[in-house]
mmCIF file of C-alpha atoms in Angstrom:
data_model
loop_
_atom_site.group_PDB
_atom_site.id
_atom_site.type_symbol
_atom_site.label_atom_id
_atom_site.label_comp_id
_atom_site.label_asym_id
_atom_site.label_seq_id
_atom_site.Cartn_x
_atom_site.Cartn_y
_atom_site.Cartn_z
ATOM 1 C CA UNK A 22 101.026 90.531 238.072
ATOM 2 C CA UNK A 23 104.465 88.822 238.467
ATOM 3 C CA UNK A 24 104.630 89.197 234.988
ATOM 4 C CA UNK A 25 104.431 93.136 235.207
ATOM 5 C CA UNK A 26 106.483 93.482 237.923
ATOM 6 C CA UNK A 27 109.599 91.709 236.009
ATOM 7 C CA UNK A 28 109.201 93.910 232.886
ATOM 8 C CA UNK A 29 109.154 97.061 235.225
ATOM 9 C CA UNK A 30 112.385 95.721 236.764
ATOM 10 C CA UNK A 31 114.114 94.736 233.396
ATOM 11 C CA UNK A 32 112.845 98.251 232.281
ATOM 12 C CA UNK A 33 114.566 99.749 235.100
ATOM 13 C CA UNK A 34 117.792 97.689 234.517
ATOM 14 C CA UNK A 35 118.382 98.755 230.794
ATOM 15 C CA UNK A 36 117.538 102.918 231.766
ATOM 16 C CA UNK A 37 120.157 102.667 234.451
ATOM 17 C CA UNK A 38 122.264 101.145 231.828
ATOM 18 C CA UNK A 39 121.563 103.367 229.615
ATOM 19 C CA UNK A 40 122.026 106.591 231.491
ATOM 20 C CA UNK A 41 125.368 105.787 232.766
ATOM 21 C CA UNK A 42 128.148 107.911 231.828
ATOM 22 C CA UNK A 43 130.699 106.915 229.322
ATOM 23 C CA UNK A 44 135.136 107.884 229.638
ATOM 24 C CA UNK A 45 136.277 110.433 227.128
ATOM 25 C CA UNK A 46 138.315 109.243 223.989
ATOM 26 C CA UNK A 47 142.174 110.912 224.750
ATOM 27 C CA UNK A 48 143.201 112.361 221.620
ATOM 28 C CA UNK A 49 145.273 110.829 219.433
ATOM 29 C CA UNK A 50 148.979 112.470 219.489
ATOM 30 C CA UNK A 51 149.522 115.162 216.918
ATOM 31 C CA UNK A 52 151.130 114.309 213.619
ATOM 32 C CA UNK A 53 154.139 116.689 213.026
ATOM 33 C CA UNK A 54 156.700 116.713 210.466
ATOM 34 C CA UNK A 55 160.395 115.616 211.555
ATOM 35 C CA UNK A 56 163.953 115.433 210.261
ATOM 36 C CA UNK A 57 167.570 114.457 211.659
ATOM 37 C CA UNK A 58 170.090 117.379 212.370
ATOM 38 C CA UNK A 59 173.080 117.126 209.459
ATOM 39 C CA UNK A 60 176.341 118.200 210.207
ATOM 40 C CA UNK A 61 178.573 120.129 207.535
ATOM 41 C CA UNK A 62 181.099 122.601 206.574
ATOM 42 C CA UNK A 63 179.592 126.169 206.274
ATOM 43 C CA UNK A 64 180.962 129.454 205.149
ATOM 44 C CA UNK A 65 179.330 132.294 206.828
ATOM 45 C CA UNK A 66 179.796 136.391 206.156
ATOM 46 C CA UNK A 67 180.069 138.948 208.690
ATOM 47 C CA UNK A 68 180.132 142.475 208.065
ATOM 48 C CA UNK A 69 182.179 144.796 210.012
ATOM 49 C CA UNK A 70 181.788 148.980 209.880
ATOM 50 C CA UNK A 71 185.246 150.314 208.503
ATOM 51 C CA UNK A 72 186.839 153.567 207.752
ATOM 52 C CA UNK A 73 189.036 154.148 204.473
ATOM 53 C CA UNK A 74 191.962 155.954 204.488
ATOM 54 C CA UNK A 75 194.985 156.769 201.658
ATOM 55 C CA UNK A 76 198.689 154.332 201.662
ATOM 56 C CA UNK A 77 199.897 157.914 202.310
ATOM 57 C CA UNK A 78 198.271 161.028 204.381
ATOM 58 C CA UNK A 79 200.173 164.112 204.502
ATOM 59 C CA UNK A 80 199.077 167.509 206.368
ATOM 60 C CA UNK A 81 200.619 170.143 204.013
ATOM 61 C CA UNK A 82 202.129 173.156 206.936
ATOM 62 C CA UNK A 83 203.655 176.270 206.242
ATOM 63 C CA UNK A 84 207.347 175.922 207.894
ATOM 64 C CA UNK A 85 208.173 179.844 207.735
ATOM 65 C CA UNK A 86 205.314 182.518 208.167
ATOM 66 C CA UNK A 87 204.031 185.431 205.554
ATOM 67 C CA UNK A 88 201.382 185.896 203.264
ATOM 68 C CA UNK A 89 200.101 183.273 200.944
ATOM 69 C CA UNK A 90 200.992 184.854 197.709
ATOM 70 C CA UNK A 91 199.628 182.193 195.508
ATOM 71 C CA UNK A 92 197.391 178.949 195.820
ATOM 72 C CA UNK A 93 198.254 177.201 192.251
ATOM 73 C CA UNK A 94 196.020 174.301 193.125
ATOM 74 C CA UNK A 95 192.386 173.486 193.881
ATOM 75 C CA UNK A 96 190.799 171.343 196.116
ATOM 76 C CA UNK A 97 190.333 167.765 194.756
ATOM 77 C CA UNK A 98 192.699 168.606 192.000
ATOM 78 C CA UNK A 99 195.683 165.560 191.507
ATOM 79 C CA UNK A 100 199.002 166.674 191.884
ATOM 80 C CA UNK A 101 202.395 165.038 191.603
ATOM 81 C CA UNK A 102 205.105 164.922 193.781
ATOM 82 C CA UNK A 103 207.697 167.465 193.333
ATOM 83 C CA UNK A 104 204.890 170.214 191.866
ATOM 84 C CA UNK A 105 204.238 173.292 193.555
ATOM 85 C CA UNK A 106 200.661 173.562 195.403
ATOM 86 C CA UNK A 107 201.821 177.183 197.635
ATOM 87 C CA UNK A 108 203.621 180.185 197.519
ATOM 88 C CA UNK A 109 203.938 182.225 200.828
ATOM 89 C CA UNK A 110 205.818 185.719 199.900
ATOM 90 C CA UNK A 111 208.999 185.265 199.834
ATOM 91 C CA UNK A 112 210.720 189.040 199.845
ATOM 92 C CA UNK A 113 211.887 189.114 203.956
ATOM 93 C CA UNK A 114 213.008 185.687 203.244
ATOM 94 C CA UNK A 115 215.167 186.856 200.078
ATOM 95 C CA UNK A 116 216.506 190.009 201.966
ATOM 96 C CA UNK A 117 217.936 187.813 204.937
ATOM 97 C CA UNK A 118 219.464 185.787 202.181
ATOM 98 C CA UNK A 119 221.225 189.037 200.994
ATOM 99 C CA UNK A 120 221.832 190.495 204.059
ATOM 100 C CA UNK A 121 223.405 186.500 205.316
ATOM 101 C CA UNK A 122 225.567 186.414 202.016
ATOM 102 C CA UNK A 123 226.803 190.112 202.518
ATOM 103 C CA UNK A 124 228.117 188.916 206.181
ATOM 104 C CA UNK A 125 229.411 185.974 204.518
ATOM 105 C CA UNK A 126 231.720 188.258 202.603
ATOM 106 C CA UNK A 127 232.621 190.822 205.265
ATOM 107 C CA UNK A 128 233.656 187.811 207.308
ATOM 108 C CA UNK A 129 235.902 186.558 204.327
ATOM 109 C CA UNK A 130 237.523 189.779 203.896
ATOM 110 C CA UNK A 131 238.352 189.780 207.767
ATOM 111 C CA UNK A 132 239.744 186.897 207.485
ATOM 112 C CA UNK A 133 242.018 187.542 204.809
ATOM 113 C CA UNK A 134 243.272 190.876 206.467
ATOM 114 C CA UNK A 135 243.543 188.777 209.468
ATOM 115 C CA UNK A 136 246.074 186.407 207.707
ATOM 116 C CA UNK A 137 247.765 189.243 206.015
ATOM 117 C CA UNK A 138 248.632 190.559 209.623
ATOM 118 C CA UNK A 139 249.612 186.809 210.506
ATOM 119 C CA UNK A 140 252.148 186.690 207.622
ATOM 120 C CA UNK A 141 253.215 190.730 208.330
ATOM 121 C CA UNK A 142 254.456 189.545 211.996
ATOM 122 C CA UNK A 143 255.531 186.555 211.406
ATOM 123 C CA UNK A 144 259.207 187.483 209.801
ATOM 124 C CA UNK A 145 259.285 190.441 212.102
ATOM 125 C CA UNK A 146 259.217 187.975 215.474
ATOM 126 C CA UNK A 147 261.631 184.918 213.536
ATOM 127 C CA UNK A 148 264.013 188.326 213.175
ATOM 128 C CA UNK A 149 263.166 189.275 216.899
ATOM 129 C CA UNK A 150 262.048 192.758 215.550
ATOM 130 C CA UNK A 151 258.459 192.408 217.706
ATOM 131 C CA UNK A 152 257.250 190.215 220.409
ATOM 132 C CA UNK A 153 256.313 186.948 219.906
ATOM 133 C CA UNK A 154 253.104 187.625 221.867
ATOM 134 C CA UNK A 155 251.845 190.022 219.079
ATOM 135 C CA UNK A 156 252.016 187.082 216.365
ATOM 136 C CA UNK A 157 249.962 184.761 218.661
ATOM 137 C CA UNK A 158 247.694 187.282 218.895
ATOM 138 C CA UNK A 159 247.464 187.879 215.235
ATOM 139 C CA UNK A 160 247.093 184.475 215.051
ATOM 140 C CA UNK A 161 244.092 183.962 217.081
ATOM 141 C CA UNK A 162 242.414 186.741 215.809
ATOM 142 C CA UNK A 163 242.630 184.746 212.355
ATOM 143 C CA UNK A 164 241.224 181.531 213.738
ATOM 144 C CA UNK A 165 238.262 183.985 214.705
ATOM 145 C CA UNK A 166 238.128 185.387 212.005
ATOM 146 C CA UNK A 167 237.839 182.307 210.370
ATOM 147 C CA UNK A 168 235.266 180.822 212.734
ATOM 148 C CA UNK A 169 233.390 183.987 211.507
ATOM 149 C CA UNK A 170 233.448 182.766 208.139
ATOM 150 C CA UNK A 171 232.074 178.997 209.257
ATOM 151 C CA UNK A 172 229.180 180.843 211.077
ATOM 152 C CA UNK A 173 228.453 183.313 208.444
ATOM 153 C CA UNK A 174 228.381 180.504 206.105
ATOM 154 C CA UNK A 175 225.450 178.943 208.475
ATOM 155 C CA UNK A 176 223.593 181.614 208.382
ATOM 156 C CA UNK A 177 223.598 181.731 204.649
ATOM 157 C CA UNK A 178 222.711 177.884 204.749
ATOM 158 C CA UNK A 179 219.849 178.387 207.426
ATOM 159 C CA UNK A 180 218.707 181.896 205.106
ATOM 160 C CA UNK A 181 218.535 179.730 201.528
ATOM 161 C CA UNK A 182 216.356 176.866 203.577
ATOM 162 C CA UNK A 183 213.904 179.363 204.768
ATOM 163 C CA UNK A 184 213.715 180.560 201.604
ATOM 164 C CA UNK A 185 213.288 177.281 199.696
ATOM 165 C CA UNK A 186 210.350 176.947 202.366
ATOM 166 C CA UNK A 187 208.327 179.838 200.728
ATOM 167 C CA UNK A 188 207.823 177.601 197.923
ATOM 168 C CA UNK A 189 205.595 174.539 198.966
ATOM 169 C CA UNK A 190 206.216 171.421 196.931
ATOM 170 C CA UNK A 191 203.945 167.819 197.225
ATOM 171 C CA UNK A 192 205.610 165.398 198.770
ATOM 172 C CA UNK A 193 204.223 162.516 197.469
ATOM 173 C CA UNK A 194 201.780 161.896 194.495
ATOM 174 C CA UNK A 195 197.936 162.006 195.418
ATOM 175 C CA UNK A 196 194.585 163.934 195.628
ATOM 176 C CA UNK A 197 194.350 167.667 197.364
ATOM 177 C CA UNK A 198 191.836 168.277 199.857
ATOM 178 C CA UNK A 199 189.973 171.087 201.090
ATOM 179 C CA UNK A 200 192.197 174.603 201.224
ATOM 180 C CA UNK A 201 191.984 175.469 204.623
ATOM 181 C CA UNK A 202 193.869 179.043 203.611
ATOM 182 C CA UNK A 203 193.144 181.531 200.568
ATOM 183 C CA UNK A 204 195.414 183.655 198.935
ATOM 184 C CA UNK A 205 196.425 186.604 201.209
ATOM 185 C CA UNK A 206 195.834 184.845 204.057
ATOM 186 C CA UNK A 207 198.696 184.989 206.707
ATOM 187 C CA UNK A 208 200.141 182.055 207.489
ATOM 188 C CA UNK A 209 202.490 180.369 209.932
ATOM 189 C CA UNK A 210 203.601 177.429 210.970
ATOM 190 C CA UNK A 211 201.964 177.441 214.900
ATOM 191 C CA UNK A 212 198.556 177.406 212.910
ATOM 192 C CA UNK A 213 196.244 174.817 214.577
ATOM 193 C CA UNK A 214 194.716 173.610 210.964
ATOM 194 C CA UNK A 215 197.419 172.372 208.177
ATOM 195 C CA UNK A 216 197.124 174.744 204.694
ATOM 196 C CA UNK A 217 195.348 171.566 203.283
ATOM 197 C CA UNK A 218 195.588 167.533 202.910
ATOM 198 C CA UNK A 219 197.580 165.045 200.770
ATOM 199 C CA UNK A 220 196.318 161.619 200.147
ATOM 200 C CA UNK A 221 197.894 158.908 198.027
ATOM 201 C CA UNK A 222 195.018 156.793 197.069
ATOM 202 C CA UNK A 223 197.035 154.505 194.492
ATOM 203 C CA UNK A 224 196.619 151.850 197.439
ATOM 204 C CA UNK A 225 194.064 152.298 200.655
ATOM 205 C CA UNK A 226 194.115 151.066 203.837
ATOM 206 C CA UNK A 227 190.522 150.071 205.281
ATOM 207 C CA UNK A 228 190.396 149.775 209.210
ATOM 208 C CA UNK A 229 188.254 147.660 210.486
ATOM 209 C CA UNK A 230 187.721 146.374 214.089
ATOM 210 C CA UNK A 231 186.782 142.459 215.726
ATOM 211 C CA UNK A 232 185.311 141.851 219.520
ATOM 212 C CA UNK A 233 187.614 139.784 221.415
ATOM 213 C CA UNK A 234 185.555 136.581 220.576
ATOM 214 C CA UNK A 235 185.501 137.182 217.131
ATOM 215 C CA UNK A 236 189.343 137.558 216.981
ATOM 216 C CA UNK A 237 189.759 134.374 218.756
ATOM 217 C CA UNK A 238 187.769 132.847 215.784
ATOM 218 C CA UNK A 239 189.457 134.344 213.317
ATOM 219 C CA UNK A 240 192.642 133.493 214.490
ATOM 220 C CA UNK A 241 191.148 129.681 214.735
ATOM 221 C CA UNK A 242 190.274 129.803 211.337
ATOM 222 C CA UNK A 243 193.940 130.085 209.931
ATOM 223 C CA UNK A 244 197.071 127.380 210.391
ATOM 224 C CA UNK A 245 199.996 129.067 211.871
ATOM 225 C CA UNK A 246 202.417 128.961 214.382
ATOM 226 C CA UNK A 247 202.344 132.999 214.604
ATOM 227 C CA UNK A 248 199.724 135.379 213.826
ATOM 228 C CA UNK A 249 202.094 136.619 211.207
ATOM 229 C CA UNK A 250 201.836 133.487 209.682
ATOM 230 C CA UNK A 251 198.311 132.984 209.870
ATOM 231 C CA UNK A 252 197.714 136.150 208.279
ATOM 232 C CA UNK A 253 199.294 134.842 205.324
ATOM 233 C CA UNK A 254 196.478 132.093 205.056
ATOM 234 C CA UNK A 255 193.722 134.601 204.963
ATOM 235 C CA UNK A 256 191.706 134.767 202.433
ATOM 236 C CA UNK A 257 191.121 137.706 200.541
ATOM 237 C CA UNK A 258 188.117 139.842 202.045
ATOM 238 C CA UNK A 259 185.503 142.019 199.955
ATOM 239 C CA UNK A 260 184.917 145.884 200.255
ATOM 240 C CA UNK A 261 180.847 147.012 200.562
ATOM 241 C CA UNK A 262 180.582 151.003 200.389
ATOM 242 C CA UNK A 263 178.321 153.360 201.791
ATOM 243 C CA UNK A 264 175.551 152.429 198.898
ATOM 244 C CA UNK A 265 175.668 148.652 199.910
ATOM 245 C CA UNK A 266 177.486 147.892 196.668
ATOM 246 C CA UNK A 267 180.565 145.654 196.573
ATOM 247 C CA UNK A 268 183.667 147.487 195.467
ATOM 248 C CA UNK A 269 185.069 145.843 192.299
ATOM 249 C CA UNK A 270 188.814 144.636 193.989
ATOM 250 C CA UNK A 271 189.616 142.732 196.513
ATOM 251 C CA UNK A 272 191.730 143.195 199.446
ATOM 252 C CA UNK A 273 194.692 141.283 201.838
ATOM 253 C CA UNK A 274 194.051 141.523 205.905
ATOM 254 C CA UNK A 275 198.086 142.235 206.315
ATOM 255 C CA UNK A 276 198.437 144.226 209.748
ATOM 256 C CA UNK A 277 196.553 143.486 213.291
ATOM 257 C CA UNK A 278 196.983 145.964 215.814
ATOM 258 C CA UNK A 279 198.966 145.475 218.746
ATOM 259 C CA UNK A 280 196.556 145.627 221.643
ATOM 260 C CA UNK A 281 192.689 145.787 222.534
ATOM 261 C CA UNK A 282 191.386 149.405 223.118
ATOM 262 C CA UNK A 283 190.521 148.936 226.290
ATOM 263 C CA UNK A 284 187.203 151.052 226.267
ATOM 264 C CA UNK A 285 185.788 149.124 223.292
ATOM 265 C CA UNK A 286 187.548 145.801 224.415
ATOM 266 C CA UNK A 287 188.270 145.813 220.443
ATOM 267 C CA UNK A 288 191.316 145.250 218.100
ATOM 268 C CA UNK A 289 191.865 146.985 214.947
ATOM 269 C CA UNK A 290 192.869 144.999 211.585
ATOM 270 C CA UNK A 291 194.024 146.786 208.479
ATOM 271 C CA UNK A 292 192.929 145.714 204.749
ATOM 272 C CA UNK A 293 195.358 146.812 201.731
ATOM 273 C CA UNK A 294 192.823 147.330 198.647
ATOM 274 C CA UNK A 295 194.381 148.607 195.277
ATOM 275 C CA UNK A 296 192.392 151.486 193.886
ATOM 276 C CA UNK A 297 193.812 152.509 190.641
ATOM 277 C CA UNK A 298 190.933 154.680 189.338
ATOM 278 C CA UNK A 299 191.258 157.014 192.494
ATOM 279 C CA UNK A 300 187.753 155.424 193.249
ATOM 280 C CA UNK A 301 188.055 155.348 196.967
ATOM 281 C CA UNK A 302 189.200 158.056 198.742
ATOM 282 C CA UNK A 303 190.099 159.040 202.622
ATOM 283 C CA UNK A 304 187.738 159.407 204.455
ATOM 284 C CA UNK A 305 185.360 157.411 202.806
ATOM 285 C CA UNK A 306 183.534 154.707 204.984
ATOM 286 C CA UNK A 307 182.328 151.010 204.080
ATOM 287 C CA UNK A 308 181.929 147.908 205.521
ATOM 288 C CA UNK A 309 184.461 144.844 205.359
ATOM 289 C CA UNK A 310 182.699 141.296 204.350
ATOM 290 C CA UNK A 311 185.143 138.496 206.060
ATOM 291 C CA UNK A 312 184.286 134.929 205.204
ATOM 292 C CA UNK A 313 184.366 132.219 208.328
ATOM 293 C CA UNK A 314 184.164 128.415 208.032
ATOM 294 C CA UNK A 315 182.698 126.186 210.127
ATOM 295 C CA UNK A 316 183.685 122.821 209.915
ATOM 296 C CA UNK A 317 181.799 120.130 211.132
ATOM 297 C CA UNK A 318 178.440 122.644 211.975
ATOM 298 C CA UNK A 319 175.454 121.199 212.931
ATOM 299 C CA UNK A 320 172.802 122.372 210.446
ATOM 300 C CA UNK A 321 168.963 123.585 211.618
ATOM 301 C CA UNK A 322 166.187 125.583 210.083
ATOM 302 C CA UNK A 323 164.792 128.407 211.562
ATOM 303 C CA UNK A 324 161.213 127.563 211.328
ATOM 304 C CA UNK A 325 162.343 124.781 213.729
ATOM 305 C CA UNK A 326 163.637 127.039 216.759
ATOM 306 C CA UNK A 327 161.762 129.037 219.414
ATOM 307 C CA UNK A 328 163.121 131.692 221.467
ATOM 308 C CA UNK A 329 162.479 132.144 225.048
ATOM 309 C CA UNK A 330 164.205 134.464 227.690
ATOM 310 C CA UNK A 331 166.974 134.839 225.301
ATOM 311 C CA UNK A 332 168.183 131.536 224.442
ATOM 312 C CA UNK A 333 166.855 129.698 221.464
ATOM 313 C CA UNK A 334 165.860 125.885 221.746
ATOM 314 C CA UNK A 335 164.300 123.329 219.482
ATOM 315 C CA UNK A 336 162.000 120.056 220.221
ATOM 316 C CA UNK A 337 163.991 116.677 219.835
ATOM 317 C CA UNK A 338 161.970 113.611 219.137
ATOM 318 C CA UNK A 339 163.322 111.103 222.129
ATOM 319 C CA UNK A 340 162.030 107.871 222.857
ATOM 320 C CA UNK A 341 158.523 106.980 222.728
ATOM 321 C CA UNK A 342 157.966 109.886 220.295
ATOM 322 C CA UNK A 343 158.342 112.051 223.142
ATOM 323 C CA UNK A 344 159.954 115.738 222.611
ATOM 324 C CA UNK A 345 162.662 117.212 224.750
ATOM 325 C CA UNK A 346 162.629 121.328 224.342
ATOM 326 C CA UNK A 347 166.963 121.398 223.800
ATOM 327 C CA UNK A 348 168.801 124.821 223.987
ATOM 328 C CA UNK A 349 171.281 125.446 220.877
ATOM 329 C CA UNK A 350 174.622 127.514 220.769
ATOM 330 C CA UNK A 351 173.963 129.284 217.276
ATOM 331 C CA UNK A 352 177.320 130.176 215.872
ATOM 332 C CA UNK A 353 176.332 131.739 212.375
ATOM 333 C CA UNK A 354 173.558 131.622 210.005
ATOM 334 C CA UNK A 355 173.236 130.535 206.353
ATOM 335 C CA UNK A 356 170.125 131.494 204.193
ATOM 336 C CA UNK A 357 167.232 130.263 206.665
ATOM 337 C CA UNK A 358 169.414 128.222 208.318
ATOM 338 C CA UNK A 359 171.176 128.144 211.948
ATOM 339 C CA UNK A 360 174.712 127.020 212.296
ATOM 340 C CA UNK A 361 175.052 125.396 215.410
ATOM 341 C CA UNK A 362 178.508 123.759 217.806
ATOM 342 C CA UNK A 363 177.727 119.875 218.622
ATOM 343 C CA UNK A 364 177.144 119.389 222.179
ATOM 344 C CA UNK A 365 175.783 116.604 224.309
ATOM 345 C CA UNK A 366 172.249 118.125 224.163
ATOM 346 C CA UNK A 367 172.082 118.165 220.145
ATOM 347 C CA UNK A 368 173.910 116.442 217.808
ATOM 348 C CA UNK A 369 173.720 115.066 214.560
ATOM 349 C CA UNK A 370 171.405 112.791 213.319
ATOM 350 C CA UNK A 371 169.099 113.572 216.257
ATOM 351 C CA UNK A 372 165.549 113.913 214.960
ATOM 352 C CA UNK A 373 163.719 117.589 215.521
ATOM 353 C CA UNK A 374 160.269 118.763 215.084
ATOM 354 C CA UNK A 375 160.149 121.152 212.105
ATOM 355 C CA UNK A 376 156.411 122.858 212.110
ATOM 356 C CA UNK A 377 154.000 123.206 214.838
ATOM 357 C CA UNK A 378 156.854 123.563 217.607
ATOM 358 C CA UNK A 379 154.625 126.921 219.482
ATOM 359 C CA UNK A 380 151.671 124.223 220.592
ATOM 360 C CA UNK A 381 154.872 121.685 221.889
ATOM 361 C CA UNK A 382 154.959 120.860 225.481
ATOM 362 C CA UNK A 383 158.101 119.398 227.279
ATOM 363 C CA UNK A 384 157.273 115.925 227.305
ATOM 364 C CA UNK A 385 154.326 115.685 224.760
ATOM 365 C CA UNK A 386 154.026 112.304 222.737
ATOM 366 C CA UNK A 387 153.942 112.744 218.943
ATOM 367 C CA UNK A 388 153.170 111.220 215.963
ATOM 368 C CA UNK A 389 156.619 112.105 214.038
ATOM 369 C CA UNK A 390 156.093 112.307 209.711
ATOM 370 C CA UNK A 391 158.739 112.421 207.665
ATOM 371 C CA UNK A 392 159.352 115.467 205.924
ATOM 372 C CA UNK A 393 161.748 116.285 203.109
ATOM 373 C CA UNK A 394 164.890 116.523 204.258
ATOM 374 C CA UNK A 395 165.486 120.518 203.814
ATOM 375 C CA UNK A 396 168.540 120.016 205.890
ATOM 376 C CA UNK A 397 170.411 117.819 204.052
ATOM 377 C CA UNK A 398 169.835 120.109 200.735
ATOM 378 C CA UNK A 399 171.805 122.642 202.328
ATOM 379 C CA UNK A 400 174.626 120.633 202.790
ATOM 380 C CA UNK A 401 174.600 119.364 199.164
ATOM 381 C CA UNK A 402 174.036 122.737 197.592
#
């Protein structure tokens, strides 16, 4: 009986034992790849909207009013300087001609009658035959007469210019634009719209504008003790046109406006492109690649970053394999990589989690894996 009652107890014993719950195995810590931040000197493009416009833009305006007798041009047509493009009728503006040189004369033959009186009198007072008052008065009605001349003369000066003006000449070489005016149309020179447009398009001018942050880069990009003399250090910048396609020549940053626009709080800069072939013209609109380098960038891939609330932030390994969610100040991008300015949160050589970063938790432990160093290829490329 004793015997029984021991095996029931031991029996007892082991299916307590054997019932009892047993502590969950934690985890082990998830193996992700890592790789240290490289630091390097980067060359990054940014792309600005620009407008084109001619070394030269004239409005062509009618400076004395008639009809448009003839149009010897058409639009688009080249023309150089010096050859006609208008002819406004020129008939009133030959008659005042006539009728200017015909008072021209009459004045001349006044004044010679006038000096024939002069030298009448003049023996006739010396001999005390007439007053002397009627020789001064001879006299002054010769300087008149004279004066007449000198204003007639005017007139006749004034009467050739206006007609001269019927006869509208290019002032500089370049391309003709749209013909605002057909012949017969009446013309004048209070008209709102100009007859038509003159652009010299052996150079261009491209307009472009930067932010006020980007213009503080730019101008920390360049050694100089002026802005004029950092200009000179530019490189030269590329032209893209409307169809994405980069124009053949390349062109020299060589003006910078004087202020901001205070309603875009941007400055204008001016690129000089030669365009020999007449390939650009005004009006056209493109976009101007400028180069900036950044020395001394810290170098991370994409894949590595998260974004959250705005701000972008990667996972540095810390001590104990833990991770540290960091925020980074991106300053350009190359390929699939961020540029990024050292600061006290990142720097280089600091390790970073590459993959796996959207399961991370601030303070997670990891098991960090080497993984090739992407990072460093881009510096070495």
């Amino acid at each position: 009986m004793k015997t029984l009652l021991l095996a029931a107890v031991a029996a007892l014993t082991l299916y307590g034992c054997s019932s009892a719950p047993q502590a969950p195995t934690a985890p082990p810590p998830p193996a992700l790849p890592v790789a240290s931040i490289v630091s390097g000197t980067e060359t990054t493009y940014q792309e600005y909207p620009a407008s084109i416009e001619g070394a030269v833009n004239v409005e062509i305006r009618p400076q004395v009013s008639g009809t448009l007798d003839k149009v010897f041009v058409d639009e688009g047509a080249f023309v150089s300087a010096g050859q006609p493009i208008f002819k406004i009728n020129e008939q009133p503006y030959r008659a005042a001609l006539n009728n200017a040189l015909a008072s021209l004369h009459a004045a001349e033959a006044a004044h010679v009658n006038a000096q024939l009186e002069v030298e009448k009198l003049t023996p006739l007072v010396a001999n005390k035959v007439v007053s002397d008052y009627q020789l001064k008065t001879a006299k002054a009605a010769a300087d008149v007469a004279k004066a007449n001349i000198e204003s007639a003369k005017a007139n006749v000066a004034t009467a050739q210019i206006n007609l001269g003006y019927t006869l509208i000449k290019a002032p500089v070489s370049g391309y003709i634009g749209l013909l605002a005016k057909k012949q017969g149309s009446l013309v004048a020179p209070a008209d709102v719209a100009p007859l038509t447009q003159l652009s010299d398009v052996h150079d261009v001018h491209v307009y472009f504008s930067l932010g006020e942050k980007d213009f503080v880069a730019f101008k920390e990009q360049y050694p100089g003790a002026s802005l004029k003399d950092k200009l000179k250090n530019v490189p030269s910048v590329s032209l893209l046109l409307a169809d994405n396609t980069e124009y053949a020549k390349q062109g020299k940053i060589d003006i910078v406006d004087g202020q901001f626009d205070k309603n875009t709080g941007a400055i204008t800069l001016r690129a000089n492109f030669s365009n020999p072939d007449g390939l650009l013209r005004s009006g056209n609109t493109g976009k101007i690649r400028l180069s900036l380098s950044h020395k001394d960038a810290l170098i991370v891939p994409e894949a590595s970053t998260i974004e959250m609330q705005d701000k972008v932030f990667v996972f540095v390994v810390g001590d104990s394999s833990k991770v540290k969610k960091q925020p980074i100040d991106i300053i350009g991008k190359s390929g699939d990589h961020y540029l990024v300015k050292d600061k006290e949160a990142i720097k280089a050589g600091d390790q970073i989690v590459l993959e796996g970063i959207d399961k991370l938790q601030e303070g997670m432990v990891i098991q960090p894996q080497k993984a090739a160093d992407k990072v460093a290829a881009v510096v070495k490329k």
